[in-house]
mmCIF file of C-alpha atoms in Angstrom:
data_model
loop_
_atom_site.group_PDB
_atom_site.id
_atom_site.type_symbol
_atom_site.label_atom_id
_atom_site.label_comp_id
_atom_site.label_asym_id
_atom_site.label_seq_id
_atom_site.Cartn_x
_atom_site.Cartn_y
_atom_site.Cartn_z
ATOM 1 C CA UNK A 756 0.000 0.000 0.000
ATOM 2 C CA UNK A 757 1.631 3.106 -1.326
ATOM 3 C CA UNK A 758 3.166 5.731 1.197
ATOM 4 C CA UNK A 759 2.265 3.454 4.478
ATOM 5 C CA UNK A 760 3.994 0.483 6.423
ATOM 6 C CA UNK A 761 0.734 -1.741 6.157
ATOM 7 C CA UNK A 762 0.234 -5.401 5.623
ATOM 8 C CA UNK A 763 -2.979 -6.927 3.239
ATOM 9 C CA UNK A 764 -3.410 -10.921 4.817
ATOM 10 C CA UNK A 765 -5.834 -12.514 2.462
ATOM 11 C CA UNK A 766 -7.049 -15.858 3.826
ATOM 12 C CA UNK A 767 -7.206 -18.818 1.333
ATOM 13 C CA UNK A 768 -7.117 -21.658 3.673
ATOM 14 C CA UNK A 769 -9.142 -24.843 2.804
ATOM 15 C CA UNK A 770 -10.041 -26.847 5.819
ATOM 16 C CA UNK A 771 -8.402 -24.956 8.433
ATOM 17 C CA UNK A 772 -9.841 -25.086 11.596
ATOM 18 C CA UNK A 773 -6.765 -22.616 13.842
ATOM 19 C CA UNK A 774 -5.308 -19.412 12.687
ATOM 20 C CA UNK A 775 -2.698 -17.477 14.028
ATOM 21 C CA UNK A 776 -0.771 -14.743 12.853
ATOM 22 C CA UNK A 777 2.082 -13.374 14.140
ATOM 23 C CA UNK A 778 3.194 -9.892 12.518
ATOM 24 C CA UNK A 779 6.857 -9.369 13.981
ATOM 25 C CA UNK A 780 6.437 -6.333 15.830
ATOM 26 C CA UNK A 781 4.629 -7.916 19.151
ATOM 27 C CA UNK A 782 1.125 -8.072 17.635
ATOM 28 C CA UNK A 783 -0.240 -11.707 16.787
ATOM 29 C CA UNK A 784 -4.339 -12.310 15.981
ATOM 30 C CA UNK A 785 -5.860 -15.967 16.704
ATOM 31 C CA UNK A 786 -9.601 -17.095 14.546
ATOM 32 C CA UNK A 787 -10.597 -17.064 11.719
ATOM 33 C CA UNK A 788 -10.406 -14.395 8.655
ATOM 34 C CA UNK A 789 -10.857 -13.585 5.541
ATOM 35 C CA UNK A 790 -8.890 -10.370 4.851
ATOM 36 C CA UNK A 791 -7.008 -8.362 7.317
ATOM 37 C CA UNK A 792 -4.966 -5.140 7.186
ATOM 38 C CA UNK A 793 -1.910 -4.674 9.747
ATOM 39 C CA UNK A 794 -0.050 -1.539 10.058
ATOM 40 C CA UNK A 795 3.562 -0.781 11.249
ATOM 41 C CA UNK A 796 4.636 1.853 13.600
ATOM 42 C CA UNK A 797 7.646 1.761 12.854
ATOM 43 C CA UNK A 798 10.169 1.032 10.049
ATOM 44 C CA UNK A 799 12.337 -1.964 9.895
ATOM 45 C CA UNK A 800 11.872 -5.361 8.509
ATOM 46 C CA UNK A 801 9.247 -7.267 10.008
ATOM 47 C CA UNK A 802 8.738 -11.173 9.715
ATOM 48 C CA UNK A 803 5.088 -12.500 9.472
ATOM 49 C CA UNK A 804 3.961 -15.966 9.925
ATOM 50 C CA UNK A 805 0.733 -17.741 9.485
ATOM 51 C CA UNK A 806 0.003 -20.769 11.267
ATOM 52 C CA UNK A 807 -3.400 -23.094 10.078
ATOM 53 C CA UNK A 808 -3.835 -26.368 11.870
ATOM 54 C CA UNK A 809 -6.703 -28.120 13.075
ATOM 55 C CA UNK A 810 -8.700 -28.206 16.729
ATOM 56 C CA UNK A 811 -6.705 -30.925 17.595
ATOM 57 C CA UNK A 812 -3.227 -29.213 16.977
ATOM 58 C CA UNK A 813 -2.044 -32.695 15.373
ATOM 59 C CA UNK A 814 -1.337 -31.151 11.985
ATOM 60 C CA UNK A 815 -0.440 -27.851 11.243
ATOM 61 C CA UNK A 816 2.178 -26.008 9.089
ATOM 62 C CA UNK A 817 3.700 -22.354 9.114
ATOM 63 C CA UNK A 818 4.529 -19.772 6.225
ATOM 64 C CA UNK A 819 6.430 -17.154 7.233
ATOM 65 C CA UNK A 820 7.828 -14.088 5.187
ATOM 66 C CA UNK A 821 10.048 -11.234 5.725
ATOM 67 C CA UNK A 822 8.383 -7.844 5.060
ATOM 68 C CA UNK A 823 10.975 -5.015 4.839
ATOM 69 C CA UNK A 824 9.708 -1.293 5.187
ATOM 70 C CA UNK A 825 13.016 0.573 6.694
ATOM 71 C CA UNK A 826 13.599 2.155 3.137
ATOM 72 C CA UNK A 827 12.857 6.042 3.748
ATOM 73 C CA UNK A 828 10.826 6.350 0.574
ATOM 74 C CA UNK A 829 7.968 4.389 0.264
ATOM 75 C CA UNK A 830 7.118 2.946 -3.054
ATOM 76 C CA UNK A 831 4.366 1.263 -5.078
ATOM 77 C CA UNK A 832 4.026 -2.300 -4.180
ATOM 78 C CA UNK A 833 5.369 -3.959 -7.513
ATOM 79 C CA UNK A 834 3.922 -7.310 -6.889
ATOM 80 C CA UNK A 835 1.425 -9.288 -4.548
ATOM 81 C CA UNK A 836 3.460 -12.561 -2.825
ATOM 82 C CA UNK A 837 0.373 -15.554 -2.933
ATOM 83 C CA UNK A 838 1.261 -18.716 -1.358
ATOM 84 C CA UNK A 839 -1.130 -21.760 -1.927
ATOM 85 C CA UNK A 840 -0.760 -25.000 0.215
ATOM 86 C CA UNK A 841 -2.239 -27.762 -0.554
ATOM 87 C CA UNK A 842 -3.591 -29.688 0.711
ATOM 88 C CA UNK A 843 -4.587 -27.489 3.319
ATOM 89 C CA UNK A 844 -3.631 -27.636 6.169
ATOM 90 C CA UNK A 845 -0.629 -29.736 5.369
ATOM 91 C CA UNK A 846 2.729 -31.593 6.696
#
């Protein structure tokens, strides 16, 4: 998002029955969602994970990736990063 230090999370799980996100900075969200919007405070390079699993915690996997915003000059997001697991959740 142009000019801001702001995460887009876009939830494409099939399945899942747990989420958690962590966002790097000492903020994490648990449940279920389908889109949700995290901004930074500060600069510096942040890494976010996702966590899906089900009730039972007996299978569950992790994406994480590093999101870097301690350039001064904030520029246009060149491309989206999509990650599809499948199938979902997954060892």
């Amino acid at each position: 998002l142009k000019g801001t230090r702001k995460v887009l999370l876009r939830n494409k799980s099939m399945n899942a029955e747990r989420w958690e996100v962590s966002f790097g900075d000492g903020n994490t969200y648990e449940g279920e969602f389908l889109e949700m919007e995290h901004e930074y405070v500060e600069s510096g390079a942040y890494e976010v994970c996702l966590k899906v699993g089900n009730t039972e915690g007996d299978c569950s996997d992790q994406y994480c990736t590093m999101v870097d915003f301690k350039s001064s000059a904030a520029g246009d997001l060149a491309q989206a990063i999509a990650v599809r697991l499948q199938p979902n959740p997954t060892k």
